Amino acid sequence: MITRRSTLIAGAALLATPALAQTFPDRPVRLVVAYPPGGNVDFSARLLAPAMSHALGQQVVVDNRAGAGGIVGTEAVARARPDGHTILITGTAPVSIFPVAMERLPYDPLRDFTPIGMTYRVPIVLMVAKDITARTLVEFVARSKATPGGMSAGTAGIGSGAHLAIELFNAGSGANLVHVPYRGTGPALNDLIAGNIPVVFDQLSSALQLHADGRARILGIASAARSRLLPEVETLREAGIVQPELSTTLGMLAPAGTPAPVVEKLRSAMEAALSEGMARERLMSLGAEIPAPAQMTSAHYGAVIREELEIYRRAVQLGNVKLD
């Protein structure tokens, strides 16, 4: 009897899926940002929402659900009804760092979500103060090794993607960099400009203007290929250091169990938004690497999350990083 009832329920769900996909969305879609207004994820959500609204025929409303470094909003989407009307736009930390750096997390990024697609990546860069004379990564590594006690390297904080990049950089190059955590990117960059710290690891988008103004210098970039915005800056891959890609990765997720046709409608709307001239050019001007349409898929973003989990698991072990 139980088996027969379960079979009937499953059959009813399968029959309902095409109808749901045809009518979706029948009301506004909530695009949850697990951070306060003003950051990169919020900026991206508000940039893409109008074009996604046009593609879906329903308004896409940005909903800031901040708390616990992104955990509150991420969990809210994991527990939401899997009908496509509540989705998440997220950065790297909630789905690729917290799961390997925290003992307890109220969601599992692989079990509790269905990937919609990767939005873009912003590479992490190694930035040095003006008085650092090293002109290549090889010279820089040699200088760090020769510095008594190591060379200080600032980041936005313990457990950030930039912090874990330092751990991987040291392991991959033999460099002697000592992590100095700040309370956010701004204070770290201010100290770099003032000459109070020689090195900062950060996102390309935050570092671009300082490099252009000559207030600091980007020495290396952790992307698969050189940035079109900085063709003169070598990649870590070229210098034989760490992973080919270390970045802040943005993507969209739906609750697990969201029907595949609904996910595809959301993915198609995301792709349309990223193809729109103004939004695309704005993101690319900030150093965003937007994937080709063939890579803007649910399967590809799922593979990226799994790859990042393993990369950051190793970095957490190297630095003995534990987040509360």
CSV table of C-alpha atoms in Angstrom, one decimal:
chain,number,residue,atom,x,y,z
A,1,MET,CA,0.0,0.0,0.0
A,2,ILE,CA,2.8,2.4,0.9
A,3,THR,CA,4.7,1.5,-2.2
A,4,ARG,CA,1.6,2.0,-4.4
A,5,ARG,CA,0.8,5.4,-2.8
A,6,SER,CA,4.4,6.6,-3.2
A,7,THR,CA,4.2,5.5,-6.9
A,8,LEU,CA,1.0,7.5,-7.4
A,9,ILE,CA,2.5,10.6,-5.8
A,10,ALA,CA,5.6,10.4,-7.9
A,11,GLY,CA,3.5,9.9,-11.0
A,12,ALA,CA,1.4,12.9,-10.2
A,13,ALA,CA,4.5,15.0,-9.7
A,14,LEU,CA,5.8,14.0,-13.1
A,15,LEU,CA,2.5,14.9,-14.8
A,16,ALA,CA,2.4,18.2,-13.0
A,17,THR,CA,5.9,19.2,-14.2
A,18,PRO,CA,5.1,20.0,-17.8
A,19,ALA,CA,2.2,22.1,-16.7
A,20,LEU,CA,4.3,24.0,-14.2
A,21,ALA,CA,7.0,24.6,-16.8
A,22,GLN,CA,4.4,26.0,-19.3
A,23,THR,CA,2.9,28.4,-16.8
A,24,PHE,CA,6.2,29.4,-15.1
A,25,PRO,CA,6.6,32.1,-13.9
A,26,ASP,CA,3.1,33.0,-12.9
A,27,ARG,CA,4.2,35.6,-10.4
A,28,PRO,CA,7.3,37.7,-9.6
A,29,VAL,CA,10.6,35.8,-9.1
A,30,ARG,CA,12.6,36.6,-6.0
A,31,LEU,CA,16.4,36.8,-6.7
A,32,VAL,CA,17.9,36.4,-3.3
A,33,VAL,CA,21.1,38.2,-2.5
A,34,ALA,CA,22.6,36.9,0.8
A,35,TYR,CA,24.4,40.1,1.5
A,36,PRO,CA,23.5,43.7,2.3
A,37,PRO,CA,22.9,46.2,-0.6
A,38,GLY,CA,26.0,47.7,-2.2
A,39,GLY,CA,28.4,44.7,-2.7
A,40,ASN,CA,29.4,43.0,-5.9
A,41,VAL,CA,26.7,40.3,-5.7
A,42,ASP,CA,24.0,42.9,-5.0
A,43,PHE,CA,25.3,45.1,-7.8
A,44,SER,CA,25.3,42.2,-10.3
A,45,ALA,CA,21.8,41.1,-9.2
A,46,ARG,CA,20.4,44.6,-9.8
A,47,LEU,CA,22.2,44.9,-13.1
A,48,LEU,CA,20.8,41.6,-14.4
A,49,ALA,CA,17.3,41.7,-12.9
A,50,PRO,CA,15.7,44.0,-15.5
A,51,ALA,CA,16.8,42.0,-18.5
A,52,MET,CA,15.8,38.7,-16.8
A,53,SER,CA,12.4,40.3,-16.1
A,54,HIS,CA,12.0,41.0,-19.8
A,55,ALA,CA,13.0,37.5,-20.8
A,56,LEU,CA,10.7,35.8,-18.3
A,57,GLY,CA,7.7,38.1,-18.7
A,58,GLN,CA,7.5,38.5,-14.9
A,59,GLN,CA,9.3,40.9,-12.6
A,60,VAL,CA,12.5,39.7,-11.1
A,61,VAL,CA,12.8,41.3,-7.6
A,62,VAL,CA,16.1,41.5,-5.8
A,63,ASP,CA,15.7,40.4,-2.2
A,64,ASN,CA,18.5,41.1,0.2
A,65,ARG,CA,18.6,38.5,2.9
A,66,ALA,CA,21.8,39.3,4.7
A,67,GLY,CA,23.3,37.6,7.8
A,68,ALA,CA,26.1,35.3,9.0
A,69,GLY,CA,28.3,36.1,6.0
A,70,GLY,CA,25.8,34.9,3.5
A,71,ILE,CA,24.5,31.8,5.3
A,72,VAL,CA,21.1,33.2,6.2
A,73,GLY,CA,20.0,34.1,2.7
A,74,THR,CA,21.5,30.9,1.2
A,75,GLU,CA,19.7,28.7,3.7
A,76,ALA,CA,16.4,30.5,3.0
A,77,VAL,CA,16.6,29.6,-0.7
A,78,ALA,CA,17.6,26.0,0.2
A,79,ARG,CA,14.4,25.7,2.2
A,80,ALA,CA,12.2,27.5,-0.4
A,81,ARG,CA,9.5,25.8,-2.4
A,82,PRO,CA,11.3,24.3,-5.5
A,83,ASP,CA,9.1,26.0,-8.1
A,84,GLY,CA,11.6,28.5,-9.5
A,85,HIS,CA,10.0,31.6,-7.9
A,86,THR,CA,12.8,31.9,-5.3
A,87,ILE,CA,16.4,31.6,-6.5
A,88,LEU,CA,19.8,32.6,-5.3
A,89,ILE,CA,22.6,34.6,-6.8
A,90,THR,CA,25.8,33.9,-4.9
A,91,GLY,CA,29.5,34.3,-4.7
A,92,THR,CA,32.1,31.7,-3.8
A,93,ALA,CA,32.1,31.7,0.0
A,94,PRO,CA,28.6,30.3,0.8
A,95,VAL,CA,28.8,27.4,-1.7
A,96,SER,CA,32.6,26.6,-2.0
A,97,ILE,CA,34.4,27.9,1.1
A,98,PHE,CA,32.0,27.6,4.1
A,99,PRO,CA,31.2,23.9,3.4
A,100,VAL,CA,34.9,23.0,3.8
A,101,ALA,CA,35.9,25.6,6.5
A,102,MET,CA,33.0,25.2,8.9
A,103,GLU,CA,32.0,22.2,11.0
A,104,ARG,CA,28.3,22.9,10.8
A,105,LEU,CA,26.4,24.5,8.0
A,106,PRO,CA,22.6,24.4,7.7
A,107,TYR,CA,22.7,23.4,4.0
A,108,ASP,CA,24.7,21.3,1.6
A,109,PRO,CA,25.6,23.1,-1.7
A,110,LEU,CA,25.5,19.9,-3.7
A,111,ARG,CA,22.4,18.3,-2.0
A,112,ASP,CA,20.2,21.2,-1.4
A,113,PHE,CA,20.5,23.2,-4.6
A,114,THR,CA,20.1,22.8,-8.4
A,115,PRO,CA,22.5,24.9,-10.3
A,116,ILE,CA,21.0,27.3,-12.8
A,117,GLY,CA,24.3,28.6,-14.3
A,118,MET,CA,27.5,30.4,-13.7
A,119,THR,CA,27.2,34.2,-14.2
A,120,TYR,CA,30.8,35.1,-14.3
A,121,ARG,CA,34.2,34.9,-12.6
A,122,VAL,CA,36.4,37.7,-11.3
A,123,PRO,CA,40.0,36.5,-10.9
A,124,ILE,CA,42.0,37.1,-7.8
A,125,VAL,CA,45.1,39.2,-8.3
A,126,LEU,CA,48.4,39.7,-6.4
A,127,MET,CA,48.9,43.4,-5.9
A,128,VAL,CA,52.1,45.0,-4.7
A,129,ALA,CA,53.0,48.4,-3.3
A,130,LYS,CA,54.8,51.0,-5.4
A,131,ASP,CA,58.2,50.5,-3.8
A,132,ILE,CA,58.3,46.7,-4.6
A,133,THR,CA,60.9,46.5,-7.3
A,134,ALA,CA,60.0,42.9,-8.5
A,135,ARG,CA,58.7,42.9,-12.0
A,136,THR,CA,57.9,39.2,-12.4
A,137,LEU,CA,56.3,36.6,-10.1
A,138,VAL,CA,59.6,34.7,-10.0
A,139,GLU,CA,61.4,37.8,-8.8
A,140,PHE,CA,58.7,38.4,-6.2
A,141,VAL,CA,58.8,34.9,-4.9
A,142,ALA,CA,62.6,35.2,-4.5
A,143,ARG,CA,62.2,38.5,-2.6
A,144,SER,CA,59.6,37.0,-0.3
A,145,LYS,CA,62.0,34.1,0.6
A,146,ALA,CA,64.8,36.6,1.3
A,147,THR,CA,62.6,38.7,3.6
A,148,PRO,CA,63.3,37.9,7.3
A,149,GLY,CA,60.1,36.6,8.9
A,150,GLY,CA,58.4,36.6,5.6
A,151,MET,CA,56.6,39.2,3.6
A,152,SER,CA,53.2,40.4,4.9
A,153,ALA,CA,50.2,39.9,2.6
A,154,GLY,CA,46.8,41.5,3.4
A,155,THR,CA,43.3,40.3,2.5
A,156,ALA,CA,39.7,41.1,3.3
A,157,GLY,CA,39.8,38.6,6.2
A,158,ILE,CA,40.3,35.0,7.5
A,159,GLY,CA,38.7,32.4,5.3
A,160,SER,CA,38.2,34.8,2.3
A,161,GLY,CA,39.0,33.6,-1.1
A,162,ALA,CA,42.0,35.8,-1.2
A,163,HIS,CA,43.3,34.3,2.1
A,164,LEU,CA,43.0,30.8,0.7
A,165,ALA,CA,44.7,32.0,-2.5
A,166,ILE,CA,47.7,33.0,-0.3
A,167,GLU,CA,47.9,29.5,1.2
A,168,LEU,CA,47.8,27.9,-2.3
A,169,PHE,CA,50.3,30.5,-3.6
A,170,ASN,CA,52.8,29.7,-0.8
A,171,ALA,CA,52.4,25.9,-1.4
A,172,GLY,CA,52.7,26.2,-5.1
A,173,SER,CA,55.7,28.6,-5.3
A,174,GLY,CA,57.6,28.2,-2.1
A,175,ALA,CA,57.0,31.9,-1.3
A,176,ASN,CA,57.1,33.1,2.2
A,177,LEU,CA,54.0,35.2,2.6
A,178,VAL,CA,52.5,35.9,6.0
A,179,HIS,CA,48.7,36.4,6.0
A,180,VAL,CA,47.5,39.6,7.5
A,181,PRO,CA,43.7,39.7,7.8
A,182,TYR,CA,41.8,43.0,7.6
A,183,ARG,CA,38.2,43.8,8.3
A,184,GLY,CA,37.3,44.1,4.6
A,185,THR,CA,39.0,45.0,1.4
A,186,GLY,CA,39.0,48.8,1.8
A,187,PRO,CA,41.3,48.9,4.9
A,188,ALA,CA,43.8,46.4,3.3
A,189,LEU,CA,44.0,48.5,0.1
A,190,ASN,CA,44.4,51.7,2.0
A,191,ASP,CA,47.4,50.3,3.9
A,192,LEU,CA,48.9,49.0,0.6
A,193,ILE,CA,48.6,52.6,-0.9
A,194,ALA,CA,50.1,54.1,2.2
A,195,GLY,CA,53.0,51.6,2.1
A,196,ASN,CA,52.1,50.0,5.4
A,197,ILE,CA,51.9,46.6,3.8
A,198,PRO,CA,53.7,45.4,0.7
A,199,VAL,CA,51.2,42.9,-0.7
A,200,VAL,CA,47.4,42.5,-1.0
A,201,PHE,CA,45.5,39.7,-2.6
A,202,ASP,CA,42.1,40.8,-3.9
A,203,GLN,CA,39.6,40.7,-6.7
A,204,LEU,CA,40.6,42.2,-10.0
A,205,SER,CA,37.6,44.5,-9.9
A,206,SER,CA,38.8,46.2,-6.7
A,207,ALA,CA,42.4,46.5,-7.9
A,208,LEU,CA,41.9,47.8,-11.4
A,209,GLN,CA,41.6,51.5,-10.6
A,210,LEU,CA,44.6,51.5,-8.2
A,211,HIS,CA,46.7,49.8,-10.9
A,212,ALA,CA,45.5,52.3,-13.5
A,213,ASP,CA,46.3,55.3,-11.3
A,214,GLY,CA,49.7,54.0,-10.4
A,215,ARG,CA,49.0,53.9,-6.7
A,216,ALA,CA,49.8,50.2,-6.6
A,217,ARG,CA,50.7,47.5,-9.2
A,218,ILE,CA,49.1,44.2,-10.2
A,219,LEU,CA,51.9,41.7,-10.5
A,220,GLY,CA,50.0,38.5,-11.2
A,221,ILE,CA,46.5,37.3,-12.0
A,222,ALA,CA,45.0,33.9,-11.0
A,223,SER,CA,43.0,33.3,-14.2
A,224,ALA,CA,43.4,30.7,-17.0
A,225,ALA,CA,44.6,33.3,-19.5
A,226,ARG,CA,45.8,36.9,-19.4
A,227,SER,CA,43.0,39.5,-18.9
A,228,ARG,CA,42.1,41.6,-21.9
A,229,LEU,CA,42.2,44.6,-19.5
A,230,LEU,CA,45.7,43.8,-18.4
A,231,PRO,CA,47.5,42.0,-21.2
A,232,GLU,CA,50.9,42.9,-19.7
A,233,VAL,CA,50.2,41.0,-16.4
A,234,GLU,CA,51.3,37.4,-16.3
A,235,THR,CA,49.1,34.7,-14.9
A,236,LEU,CA,50.0,32.4,-12.0
A,237,ARG,CA,49.7,29.5,-14.5
A,238,GLU,CA,52.5,31.0,-16.7
A,239,ALA,CA,54.7,31.2,-13.6
A,240,GLY,CA,53.9,27.6,-12.7
A,241,ILE,CA,52.2,28.6,-9.5
A,242,VAL,CA,49.1,27.1,-7.8
A,243,GLN,CA,45.8,26.4,-9.6
A,244,PRO,CA,45.2,27.9,-13.1
A,245,GLU,CA,42.0,29.7,-11.8
A,246,LEU,CA,41.3,31.2,-8.4
A,247,SER,CA,38.4,33.6,-8.5
A,248,THR,CA,35.3,35.0,-7.0
A,249,THR,CA,32.7,33.0,-8.9
A,250,LEU,CA,29.1,34.2,-9.2
A,251,GLY,CA,26.3,32.0,-10.2
A,252,MET,CA,22.6,31.3,-9.7
A,253,LEU,CA,21.0,28.4,-7.8
A,254,ALA,CA,17.5,27.1,-7.3
A,255,PRO,CA,16.3,24.8,-4.5
A,256,ALA,CA,16.9,21.1,-5.1
A,257,GLY,CA,14.0,19.5,-6.8
A,258,THR,CA,13.2,22.4,-9.1
A,259,PRO,CA,11.9,20.9,-12.4
A,260,ALA,CA,14.4,20.9,-15.2
A,261,PRO,CA,12.2,22.8,-17.6
A,262,VAL,CA,11.9,25.6,-15.0
A,263,VAL,CA,15.6,25.6,-14.4
A,264,GLU,CA,16.2,25.9,-18.2
A,265,LYS,CA,13.8,28.9,-18.4
A,266,LEU,CA,15.8,30.6,-15.6
A,267,ARG,CA,19.1,29.7,-17.2
A,268,SER,CA,17.9,31.1,-20.6
A,269,ALA,CA,16.8,34.4,-18.9
A,270,MET,CA,20.2,34.6,-17.2
A,271,GLU,CA,22.0,34.1,-20.5
A,272,ALA,CA,19.8,36.7,-22.2
A,273,ALA,CA,20.6,39.2,-19.4
A,274,LEU,CA,24.4,38.5,-19.8
A,275,SER,CA,24.1,39.0,-23.6
A,276,GLU,CA,22.5,42.4,-23.2
A,277,GLY,CA,25.0,45.0,-24.3
A,278,MET,CA,25.0,47.4,-21.3
A,279,ALA,CA,25.1,44.8,-18.6
A,280,ARG,CA,27.7,42.7,-20.3
A,281,GLU,CA,30.0,45.6,-21.0
A,282,ARG,CA,29.7,47.0,-17.5
A,283,LEU,CA,30.6,43.6,-16.0
A,284,MET,CA,33.5,43.1,-18.4
A,285,SER,CA,34.9,46.6,-17.7
A,286,LEU,CA,35.2,45.5,-14.0
A,287,GLY,CA,37.3,42.4,-15.0
A,288,ALA,CA,34.4,39.9,-15.1
A,289,GLU,CA,35.0,36.8,-17.2
A,290,ILE,CA,31.6,35.8,-18.6
A,291,PRO,CA,31.4,32.2,-19.8
A,292,ALA,CA,30.6,31.3,-23.4
A,293,PRO,CA,26.9,30.2,-23.9
A,294,ALA,CA,28.1,26.5,-24.2
A,295,GLN,CA,29.4,26.8,-20.6
A,296,MET,CA,26.5,28.7,-19.2
A,297,THR,CA,24.7,25.6,-18.2
A,298,SER,CA,23.5,23.9,-15.0
A,299,ALA,CA,25.9,21.0,-15.5
A,300,HIS,CA,28.9,23.3,-16.0
A,301,TYR,CA,28.2,25.4,-12.9
A,302,GLY,CA,27.7,22.2,-10.8
A,303,ALA,CA,31.1,21.0,-12.0
A,304,VAL,CA,32.6,24.4,-11.1
A,305,ILE,CA,31.2,24.2,-7.6
A,306,ARG,CA,32.6,20.6,-7.1
A,307,GLU,CA,36.0,21.7,-8.4
A,308,GLU,CA,36.1,24.7,-6.1
A,309,LEU,CA,35.1,22.6,-3.1
A,310,GLU,CA,38.2,20.5,-3.7
A,311,ILE,CA,40.5,23.4,-4.3
A,312,TYR,CA,39.4,25.2,-1.2
A,313,ARG,CA,39.4,22.0,0.9
A,314,ARG,CA,43.1,21.8,0.2
A,315,ALA,CA,43.7,25.4,1.0
A,316,VAL,CA,41.8,25.2,4.3
A,317,GLN,CA,44.0,22.2,5.2
A,318,LEU,CA,47.2,24.0,4.3
A,319,GLY,CA,46.3,27.0,6.4
A,320,ASN,CA,44.5,25.1,9.1
A,321,VAL,CA,41.6,27.5,8.6
A,322,LYS,CA,38.5,27.1,10.8
A,323,LEU,CA,35.5,29.4,10.6
A,324,ASP,CA,32.8,29.6,13.3
